Structure formats: C-alpha cells, structure tokens
Coordinates of C-alpha atoms in Angstrom, one line a residue:
M290 CA 42.3 -3.7 12.1
K291 CA 40.3 -1.4 9.6
N292 CA 39.0 2.1 10.8
T293 CA 35.1 2.3 9.3
P294 CA 33.1 5.2 9.4
I295 CA 31.2 3.5 12.3
N296 CA 32.4 1.8 15.5
K297 CA 32.0 -1.9 14.7
E298 CA 31.4 -2.6 19.0
V299 CA 28.4 0.0 18.7
V300 CA 27.3 -2.3 15.1
D301 CA 27.7 -5.1 16.9
K302 CA 26.6 -4.8 19.9
Q303 CA 22.8 -4.0 18.7
L304 CA 22.3 -5.6 16.2
A305 CA 22.8 -8.7 19.2
Y306 CA 20.4 -6.3 21.8
C307 CA 17.6 -7.0 18.1
G308 CA 18.5 -10.1 18.3
I309 CA 19.6 -9.6 14.9
S310 CA 22.4 -13.0 13.7
D311 CA 21.5 -12.9 10.9
M312 CA 20.7 -10.1 8.5
A313 CA 18.7 -12.4 5.6
D314 CA 16.1 -12.5 8.4
A315 CA 15.7 -8.9 9.1
T316 CA 12.7 -7.2 8.2
I317 CA 12.8 -3.7 7.5
R318 CA 11.6 -2.8 10.3
D319 CA 13.6 -4.9 12.6
I320 CA 16.6 -2.7 10.6
V321 CA 14.7 0.6 11.5
R322 CA 15.2 0.4 14.7
V323 CA 18.6 -1.5 14.9
V324 CA 20.1 1.8 13.5
N325 CA 17.9 4.4 14.9
L326 CA 19.5 3.1 18.0
I327 CA 22.8 2.7 15.9
Q328 CA 22.7 6.4 15.2
E329 CA 21.5 7.0 19.2
E330 CA 24.3 5.4 20.2
S331 CA 27.4 6.4 18.1
G332 CA 25.9 10.1 17.2
E333 CA 26.5 9.6 13.6
K334 CA 23.6 9.8 11.3
F335 CA 23.3 6.8 8.7
I336 CA 22.9 7.0 4.0
R337 CA 19.1 5.2 5.3
M338 CA 18.0 3.4 1.9
E339 CA 16.4 1.0 4.3
M340 CA 12.3 2.1 4.3
G341 CA 10.6 3.3 1.5
V342 CA 8.7 6.6 2.8
P343 CA 8.5 10.0 0.7
G344 CA 11.0 12.1 1.2
L345 CA 9.1 15.4 -0.1
K346 CA 7.1 17.7 0.5
P347 CA 3.4 16.6 0.9
A348 CA 1.5 18.8 -2.3
K349 CA -0.4 21.7 -1.2
V350 CA -3.7 21.4 -2.8
G351 CA -3.8 18.4 -1.1
I352 CA -3.2 20.1 2.9
E353 CA -5.1 22.7 1.8
A354 CA -8.1 20.7 1.1
E355 CA -8.2 18.8 4.2
K356 CA -7.8 21.9 6.0
K357 CA -10.7 22.6 4.7
A358 CA -12.6 20.1 5.2
L359 CA -11.3 19.8 8.6
E360 CA -12.8 23.6 9.5
E361 CA -16.1 22.6 7.7
G362 CA -15.8 19.8 10.5
A363 CA -15.7 16.6 8.7
A364 CA -13.9 15.1 11.6
S365 CA -16.6 15.3 13.4
A366 CA -19.2 13.2 11.2
Y367 CA -18.2 9.4 9.5
P368 CA -17.9 9.5 5.8
M369 CA -20.3 7.0 4.2
L370 CA -18.2 3.8 3.3
E371 CA -18.2 3.8 0.0
G372 CA -16.3 6.8 0.1
V373 CA -16.8 10.2 -0.9
K374 CA -19.1 11.1 -4.4
A375 CA -16.4 13.6 -5.5
L376 CA -13.6 12.1 -4.4
K377 CA -14.8 8.8 -5.9
E378 CA -15.8 10.8 -9.9
E379 CA -12.6 12.4 -9.6
G380 CA -10.1 8.5 -9.1
S381 CA -12.9 7.5 -11.9
R382 CA -11.5 10.5 -14.2
F383 CA -8.0 9.6 -13.1
V384 CA -8.2 6.6 -13.8
K385 CA -9.2 7.5 -17.3
N386 CA -7.2 10.4 -17.8
F387 CA -3.8 9.1 -16.7
M388 CA -4.5 4.9 -17.6
N389 CA -7.7 5.5 -20.2
I390 CA -9.5 3.0 -18.9
D391 CA -13.2 3.2 -17.8
V392 CA -14.0 2.2 -14.4
K393 CA -17.4 3.6 -12.6
A394 CA -16.9 5.9 -9.7
D395 CA -19.3 3.1 -7.9
G396 CA -15.9 0.9 -8.3
I397 CA -13.6 3.4 -7.4
V398 CA -12.9 2.8 -3.2
P399 CA -10.7 5.1 -0.6
T400 CA -9.0 2.7 1.5
V401 CA -6.1 3.5 4.5
G402 CA -3.3 3.5 1.9
S403 CA -3.2 0.1 -0.6
M404 CA -2.3 -1.4 2.4
Q405 CA -5.7 -1.9 3.8
G406 CA -6.6 -2.0 0.1
G407 CA -4.6 -4.7 -0.1
Y408 CA -6.1 -7.0 2.5
A409 CA -9.6 -5.9 2.3
A410 CA -9.0 -7.3 -1.4
F411 CA -6.9 -10.5 -0.5
M412 CA -10.0 -11.5 1.7
A413 CA -11.9 -11.1 -0.7
I414 CA -10.2 -12.5 -3.7
G415 CA -8.8 -15.9 -1.6
N416 CA -13.1 -16.4 -1.4
C417 CA -14.6 -16.1 -4.2
D418 CA -14.3 -19.6 -5.2
P419 CA -13.3 -22.9 -2.8
K420 CA -11.0 -24.5 -5.2
K421 CA -9.3 -21.6 -5.9
D422 CA -7.8 -20.4 -2.1
T423 CA -4.2 -19.7 -2.7
I424 CA -2.3 -15.7 -4.4
L425 CA 0.5 -15.8 -6.5
F426 CA 2.8 -13.1 -6.1
I427 CA 5.1 -11.9 -8.8
D428 CA 8.4 -11.3 -6.8
P429 CA 10.3 -9.6 -6.3
G430 CA 7.7 -7.8 -4.4
F431 CA 6.6 -5.8 -1.2
P432 CA 7.5 -8.0 1.9
V433 CA 4.2 -7.0 3.9
Q434 CA 1.7 -8.7 1.5
K435 CA 3.1 -12.2 2.3
T436 CA 2.4 -10.9 5.8
Q437 CA -1.0 -9.4 5.2
L438 CA -2.0 -13.0 4.2
E439 CA 0.4 -14.9 7.2
V440 CA -2.2 -13.1 9.3
M441 CA -5.4 -14.0 7.3
G442 CA -4.4 -18.0 7.1
Q443 CA -4.3 -18.1 3.3
K444 CA -2.0 -19.7 0.8
Y445 CA 0.1 -18.2 -1.3
E446 CA 2.7 -19.1 -4.4
S447 CA 5.6 -16.9 -6.0
F448 CA 8.4 -16.7 -8.3
D449 CA 11.1 -14.7 -9.1
V450 CA 10.3 -13.4 -12.2
Y451 CA 14.6 -12.5 -13.2
N452 CA 14.8 -15.3 -15.5
Y453 CA 10.9 -15.0 -16.4
R454 CA 10.7 -11.7 -19.0
G455 CA 9.5 -11.0 -22.4
E456 CA 7.4 -14.4 -23.9
K457 CA 8.8 -16.4 -21.1
I458 CA 6.3 -15.3 -18.1
R459 CA 3.7 -17.0 -19.8
E460 CA 5.2 -20.6 -19.5
K461 CA 5.6 -19.7 -15.9
L462 CA 2.5 -18.7 -15.2
E463 CA 1.2 -21.5 -16.8
E464 CA 3.2 -23.8 -14.6
F465 CA 1.1 -22.2 -12.1
L466 CA -2.2 -21.5 -12.7
S467 CA -3.2 -24.4 -14.2
K468 CA -3.3 -26.1 -10.7
G469 CA -6.6 -24.8 -10.9
N470 CA -6.1 -23.4 -7.8
I471 CA -4.7 -19.4 -8.1
A472 CA -7.4 -16.9 -7.1
G473 CA -5.7 -14.6 -7.9
M474 CA -2.1 -13.1 -9.0
I475 CA -0.7 -10.0 -7.7
Y476 CA 2.7 -7.7 -8.6
S477 CA 3.7 -3.9 -8.5
N478 CA 4.3 -2.4 -11.3
P479 CA 6.6 -0.2 -11.2
N480 CA 8.6 -3.0 -9.3
N481 CA 8.9 -2.7 -5.5
P482 CA 12.0 -3.4 -5.5
A483 CA 13.6 -4.2 -8.2
W484 CA 11.9 -0.7 -10.0
I485 CA 11.3 -3.4 -13.0
C486 CA 8.4 -2.6 -15.1
F487 CA 6.2 -5.2 -17.1
N488 CA 5.8 -3.6 -21.1
E489 CA 3.3 -4.2 -22.8
E490 CA 3.8 -7.8 -23.5
E491 CA 3.5 -9.2 -21.0
L492 CA 0.8 -7.5 -19.5
K493 CA -1.3 -8.4 -22.5
I494 CA 0.2 -12.0 -21.2
I495 CA -0.8 -11.8 -17.7
G496 CA -4.5 -10.2 -18.6
E497 CA -5.3 -13.5 -21.4
L498 CA -4.0 -15.7 -18.5
A499 CA -6.2 -14.5 -15.8
N500 CA -8.7 -14.4 -18.8
K501 CA -7.7 -18.4 -19.2
Y502 CA -7.9 -19.1 -15.6
D503 CA -10.8 -16.7 -14.5
T504 CA -8.2 -15.5 -11.8
I505 CA -8.0 -12.1 -10.7
V506 CA -4.8 -9.5 -11.0
M507 CA -4.5 -7.4 -8.2
E508 CA -2.2 -4.5 -9.9
D509 CA -0.6 -2.4 -7.0
L510 CA 0.3 1.1 -8.6
A511 CA 2.0 2.2 -5.4
Y512 CA 4.8 3.7 -7.5
F513 CA 1.9 5.6 -10.3
A514 CA 3.2 6.2 -13.4
M515 CA 6.6 7.0 -11.6
D516 CA 8.7 5.4 -14.7
F517 CA 10.5 8.2 -15.6
R518 CA 11.5 6.9 -19.4
S519 CA 8.5 8.1 -20.3
D520 CA 5.9 11.2 -19.5
L521 CA 3.2 9.7 -18.3
G522 CA 1.8 12.6 -16.1
K523 CA -0.5 14.2 -19.2
P524 CA -3.7 14.3 -18.2
G525 CA -6.2 12.3 -21.4
V526 CA -2.6 12.7 -23.9
A527 CA -0.9 9.0 -24.4
P528 CA 1.8 7.4 -23.2
Y529 CA -0.8 6.6 -20.2
Q530 CA 0.3 4.2 -17.2
P531 CA 0.8 1.0 -18.5
S532 CA -2.1 -1.7 -17.4
V533 CA -3.5 -5.4 -17.0
A534 CA -7.0 -4.0 -17.3
N535 CA -6.4 -2.6 -21.1
Y536 CA -6.3 -7.0 -21.3
T537 CA -8.9 -8.3 -19.0
D538 CA -11.9 -7.3 -17.0
N539 CA -10.5 -9.5 -13.7
Y540 CA -8.7 -6.6 -12.9
V541 CA -8.4 -4.7 -9.3
L542 CA -5.6 -1.7 -9.2
M543 CA -4.4 -0.6 -6.2
I544 CA -3.7 3.2 -6.2
S545 CA -0.8 4.8 -3.5
S546 CA -1.4 8.7 -2.3
S547 CA 2.0 7.7 -0.9
K548 CA 4.3 8.6 -3.3
A549 CA 3.2 10.4 -6.0
F550 CA 1.2 12.3 -4.2
S551 CA 3.7 12.4 -1.0
Y552 CA 0.4 11.9 1.0
A553 CA 1.6 8.5 3.0
G554 CA 0.7 10.4 6.9
Q555 CA -3.0 10.1 5.9
R556 CA -3.1 6.7 4.7
I557 CA -4.9 7.5 2.1
G558 CA -5.5 5.1 -1.4
L559 CA -8.3 3.9 -4.1
L560 CA -8.7 0.1 -4.4
C561 CA -9.9 0.5 -8.1
I562 CA -12.4 -2.6 -9.3
S563 CA -13.3 -3.3 -12.7
D564 CA -17.0 -2.9 -14.1
K565 CA -17.5 -6.2 -14.3
L566 CA -15.8 -8.0 -11.5
Y567 CA -17.2 -4.5 -9.2
S568 CA -20.5 -6.5 -9.7
R569 CA -20.0 -9.9 -10.5
K570 CA -21.5 -12.6 -8.1
F571 CA -19.8 -15.4 -6.4
E572 CA -22.2 -18.1 -4.4
N573 CA -18.8 -18.5 -1.8
L574 CA -18.8 -14.8 -0.8
E575 CA -22.4 -15.0 -0.1
K576 CA -21.8 -18.3 2.2
R577 CA -18.5 -16.8 3.6
F578 CA -19.1 -12.6 4.4
G579 CA -23.3 -13.2 4.0
G580 CA -25.3 -10.3 2.2
T581 CA -25.4 -10.0 -1.6
G582 CA -22.4 -11.8 -2.6
E583 CA -21.0 -9.1 -5.0
L584 CA -16.9 -8.4 -4.8
G585 CA -17.3 -5.2 -5.2
Y586 CA -20.4 -5.1 -1.5
T587 CA -18.4 -7.9 -0.5
I588 CA -15.0 -5.5 0.1
I589 CA -17.1 -2.3 1.3
Y590 CA -19.7 -3.5 3.7
R591 CA -18.4 -6.5 4.8
I592 CA -14.5 -6.8 5.1
I593 CA -13.7 -2.8 4.8
Y594 CA -16.9 -1.8 7.1
T595 CA -15.4 -4.2 9.4
L596 CA -11.7 -3.0 9.0
S597 CA -12.0 0.6 9.6
S598 CA -16.0 1.7 8.9
G599 CA -14.4 3.5 6.1
T600 CA -10.8 5.9 5.6
S601 CA -10.8 9.0 7.0
H602 CA -12.7 11.9 6.0
S603 CA -10.5 14.9 5.9
A604 CA -8.2 13.0 3.7
Q605 CA -10.4 12.2 1.6
Y606 CA -11.1 15.7 0.2
A607 CA -7.0 16.0 0.1
L608 CA -7.3 13.2 -2.4
C609 CA -10.1 14.3 -4.2
A610 CA -8.4 17.9 -4.7
M611 CA -5.6 16.6 -5.6
L612 CA -7.0 14.2 -8.4
K613 CA -9.2 16.8 -9.4
A614 CA -5.6 19.2 -10.4
A615 CA -3.8 16.7 -11.9
N616 CA -7.2 16.0 -14.0
E617 CA -8.0 19.4 -15.1
G618 CA -3.7 19.7 -15.4
S619 CA -3.2 22.6 -12.9
F620 CA -0.9 20.2 -11.1
D621 CA 2.1 18.2 -12.5
F622 CA 2.5 15.4 -10.1
I623 CA 4.6 13.6 -11.6
N624 CA 7.4 16.9 -12.8
D625 CA 7.7 17.4 -8.5
V626 CA 8.6 13.2 -7.8
K627 CA 10.7 13.5 -10.7
E628 CA 13.3 14.2 -7.8
Y629 CA 13.9 10.7 -7.2
G630 CA 15.2 9.8 -10.2
E631 CA 17.7 12.4 -10.1
R632 CA 19.2 11.4 -7.0
A633 CA 19.3 7.4 -8.4
Q634 CA 20.5 8.4 -11.6
I635 CA 23.5 10.0 -9.3
M636 CA 23.8 7.2 -6.5
K637 CA 23.7 4.2 -8.7
K638 CA 27.1 6.1 -10.0
M639 CA 28.8 6.6 -7.0
F640 CA 27.6 2.3 -6.4
L641 CA 29.3 1.5 -9.5
E642 CA 32.2 3.3 -9.7
N643 CA 33.2 1.6 -6.2
G644 CA 32.9 -1.7 -6.9
F645 CA 28.9 -2.3 -6.7
E646 CA 26.5 -4.3 -9.2
L647 CA 23.2 -3.5 -10.2
V648 CA 21.2 -6.9 -10.0
Y649 CA 17.7 -5.8 -11.7
D650 CA 19.2 -3.5 -14.4
T651 CA 17.1 -4.5 -17.7
D652 CA 13.7 -4.7 -19.0
V653 CA 13.8 -7.8 -21.1
N654 CA 16.8 -5.9 -23.4
V655 CA 16.3 -2.1 -21.7
P656 CA 17.9 -0.5 -19.3
L657 CA 15.7 -0.1 -16.4
A658 CA 14.5 3.7 -14.8
D659 CA 15.8 5.3 -12.6
G660 CA 13.5 6.2 -9.8
F661 CA 12.4 5.6 -6.2
Y662 CA 14.3 1.7 -6.1
F663 CA 17.6 0.3 -6.9
T664 CA 19.1 -3.2 -6.2
V665 CA 22.7 -3.9 -6.1
S666 CA 25.4 -6.3 -5.2
Y667 CA 29.1 -6.5 -4.5
P668 CA 31.5 -9.4 -6.1
G669 CA 32.3 -12.4 -3.1
M670 CA 28.6 -11.2 -0.8
T671 CA 25.9 -12.5 0.0
G672 CA 23.2 -10.3 0.0
A673 CA 23.0 -10.3 4.1
E674 CA 26.6 -10.2 4.4
L675 CA 26.9 -6.9 2.0
N676 CA 24.0 -5.8 4.3
K677 CA 26.0 -5.9 8.1
E678 CA 28.8 -4.6 6.2
L679 CA 27.3 -1.4 5.0
L680 CA 25.7 -0.8 8.7
Y681 CA 30.5 -0.3 9.8
Y682 CA 29.9 2.2 7.1
G683 CA 27.0 3.9 8.2
I684 CA 24.5 2.7 5.3
S685 CA 21.9 0.3 5.2
A686 CA 19.5 -1.4 3.4
I687 CA 17.4 -4.1 2.9
C688 CA 18.7 -7.9 1.8
L689 CA 16.8 -8.9 -1.5
N690 CA 15.9 -11.8 -0.5
E691 CA 12.8 -10.0 2.3
T692 CA 10.8 -9.6 -1.2
G693 CA 10.7 -12.9 -2.5
S694 CA 13.6 -12.7 -4.9
L695 CA 16.0 -15.2 -5.5
K696 CA 19.3 -12.9 -5.9
E697 CA 21.8 -12.3 -4.1
G698 CA 21.9 -8.8 -2.9
L699 CA 20.4 -5.1 -1.4
R700 CA 17.3 -3.0 -2.4
A701 CA 18.5 0.7 -1.6
C702 CA 15.8 3.4 -1.8
V703 CA 16.5 7.0 -2.8
S704 CA 14.0 9.1 -0.8
Q705 CA 15.3 9.4 1.9
I706 CA 18.5 10.7 1.0
S707 CA 19.4 14.2 0.0
R708 CA 21.4 16.0 -2.3
D709 CA 23.8 17.5 1.1
Q710 CA 25.0 14.2 1.7
F711 CA 26.2 13.0 -1.5
K712 CA 29.1 13.7 -0.5
D713 CA 29.4 11.3 2.7
L714 CA 27.8 8.7 1.2
E715 CA 30.6 8.5 -1.6
F716 CA 33.0 8.8 0.8
R717 CA 31.9 6.1 2.6
L718 CA 31.7 3.7 -0.5
K719 CA 34.8 4.5 -1.2
E720 CA 36.5 3.8 2.0
F721 CA 34.2 0.1 2.1
E722 CA 36.4 -0.1 -1.7
K723 CA 39.2 0.4 -0.5
H724 CA 39.3 -1.9 2.6
H725 CA 37.4 -4.9 0.5
Q726 CA 39.4 -4.4 -2.7
F727 CA 42.6 -4.8 -0.1
E728 CA 40.8 -7.8 1.6
S729 CA 40.3 -9.8 -1.3
K730 CA 43.8 -9.0 -2.3
L731 CA 45.0 -10.9 0.6
S732 CA 42.4 -13.8 0.2

C-alpha cells in the first residue's frame, strides 16, 4: 500500500457518492463537486486545475464605473436590448484597435457572457438555411457549447484538429463542408483546452472555405490577445489579435470579459457580428422567428429578447469603461493577465520533470505559448485513469475527451493555483512519480 497525500478511502467514497464510476464521463461540474466533497472530508486543500475561472482581481476601472452606474440608478431601469450606446461604440473601437477589424456599433451586442452570445448565435445560424442544420466544431473545444446545441435539439459534427494543422486543415474542412449541411463552424483562439493558436495560413483557409460554402464562422475569443508570444495589447499598433475576420465577412466574434478583464462574475460579453452579416436577410429566419429575417435583428430582437430581455445594465457600464481605458491606452489589460503565462511556464516544468508529457505542444512547428491552459499525459495511462489517480495526490483536472479531443490526457488550468501552492504541487508530483516509477518497475 502506498501512502498518498489524500486518503484513498475518502476519494473512493466520494466518487461513489457522486456516481462517478469512470472519470472519462465526468463533466467539469462533476469534478468540481467531488473535489469539494473530498476537500471537506479530508481537510486537505487540492491543487485545483479543473475549472477555468479567473484567478486575478477584476479591473478597478470596471468596478468604479459599475458602482457609479448603480449609484445613478442603473439597477432600476431596463437596459435597451441592443445595449448601451456608449458600450457599443467603445466595443467597435476596441475591435478596430486590437484586431484591426471594422465592425459598426450596431453589430456590437452585449450578452450575458459569451455563453449567452454563443447560444443566441447558434440558434440563429442553425436556422438561416433549412438545408444547413449542423454546426461543425473544430476541436478540442469548450464542452458546454455542445451541450447548448443538445439543449436546443440542433445537430453538430466535430473533428480533432491535432493532425490537421497548417494546410492540412483545408482538406479536412472540405470533407465536412462539401456535404452542404454545415451552417456554421466554431473554434476558440487561443484554444480551450489545448492553448493552440491558429496562424494566418489556417485562418485564411477557414475564411476562404466559409466564403466558398457560404458558412458562418463563430470565433470564440474568450482569451482575447492572451497569446503572450506577441504583444497584442497596444491599441492601434500591430501585431493584432489574429482573426478569420480578415478573410471573410461570414463571421461572428465572441469577446468575453471573464478572462482578459477578470470580470467573470458579472456575466458580460460582446457578440460582434460583421456588418455584411448583421444586415443580411435570410428567408428562413423570418419564417422561423418572425420579424425582418435579418440576422442581427433576429439575434437581438427575437432571441436575446426572449432569453433574458437584455444584459445586466450596470455591468455594461463596467465593460464600457474597461474598453474605453484600453482604447485610450491607460489600461494595459494584457500586462495584468501575463501572470497566467508565468504560472503555466513554472507548472509545465514541474510536470515534465516528474515524468509527464505535453499532449498539444506546438502550433504547427512553433512551441505553444504559456497561458491559461496546458495539456498533459502520463505514459501507460489513459486520461481517465490519470485523472482518477491524481485525485489521491490532491490534484484535479478534466479529461481531454470531454473537450472533443481524441488524445489521451488532461487539461490543466493554471488560474486557481496561487504561487504559494507551487511547493505543494511539486511535492505531490514527486510523490506521484516516485510511486508510479516503482509500479512500472514491478510490472
């Protein structure tokens, strides 16, 4: 019997209580629940890498603006469905300053986080053309987006992009798009969970095929400008956040305030619809939802209206202030979140020194950036086996299969790990390696 940092009986008991017999089937929230219970019974604090929540203080400029809005009565008034005018204008400026993309203020739509923005966009895009009823996921990706489609009863297909980087992505996308049933494509960039970043060649291919097959691209920018290999945080100065919007007008961008601005709790994000797409009329949208049949109108005045009747009024003023400060150069939001990259660099080193391997490790032929996530595996173990075994060592993560990846391994999020936990993480990884090297020799 090996002595592990967390009592094995406690772990097994709580896994059974939560009905988790196979970690491959456990969702992020399942793991959050079981780890909370293990911590409570054992009294031991976990190294928690399972959930991608911000680990930094929210931007002060946002807090002050929201307090002011509340004091001036924002809480007592319904916001306009399309959003506060000043926020829409600053959002348009932000997209120009940090992406070098022109989107009119009309197409900048505040949503209850990118989650609601994605839900509304999925619903509209999946109903633009009755012949196109399926969303294509360029995986790995955010698992809950597939759940959203399941809740709506909409179809989706997916593929793991691991073996299709660079020019290879063209043939793979053609394989799906040529069938004529793909309404939209979605990916995150930087990527959750792999932290891969599509390069300009890949984005150009995606854009060209979106044009060829009249397919709408949903670009999830939850980790806006957080590829720390380049300084993407200077307004109006190249390099800019890479985007498919440089190569097609068939795009919808989702910009979150949760990670880049550490403002997750207020549930505020932006859905940015291209000028051409915003005003484009689809006969089936009018038939399905009523109204004008224009994509922008349908998303705002039919879908968002019925989902939540708009977005938190005071939070819109917070985001407006943060965007304004970023646009003016007085708020370097990227400098604030570089802490995640520094944590990742240190944590990756610890894992690699203790027998682990990186799963997704390059962008084509360039080493990945250090950022919000990284992916690890351990020789001889499936992702599910590794995830369960790490619980005995007080370390939690999620299996890559949960994200649409075909690779065996885990997603590790750095945001909840404080630097004063690094020593504990190193000790637990050393104990894991010591025990498993010994077991490997026995076998």
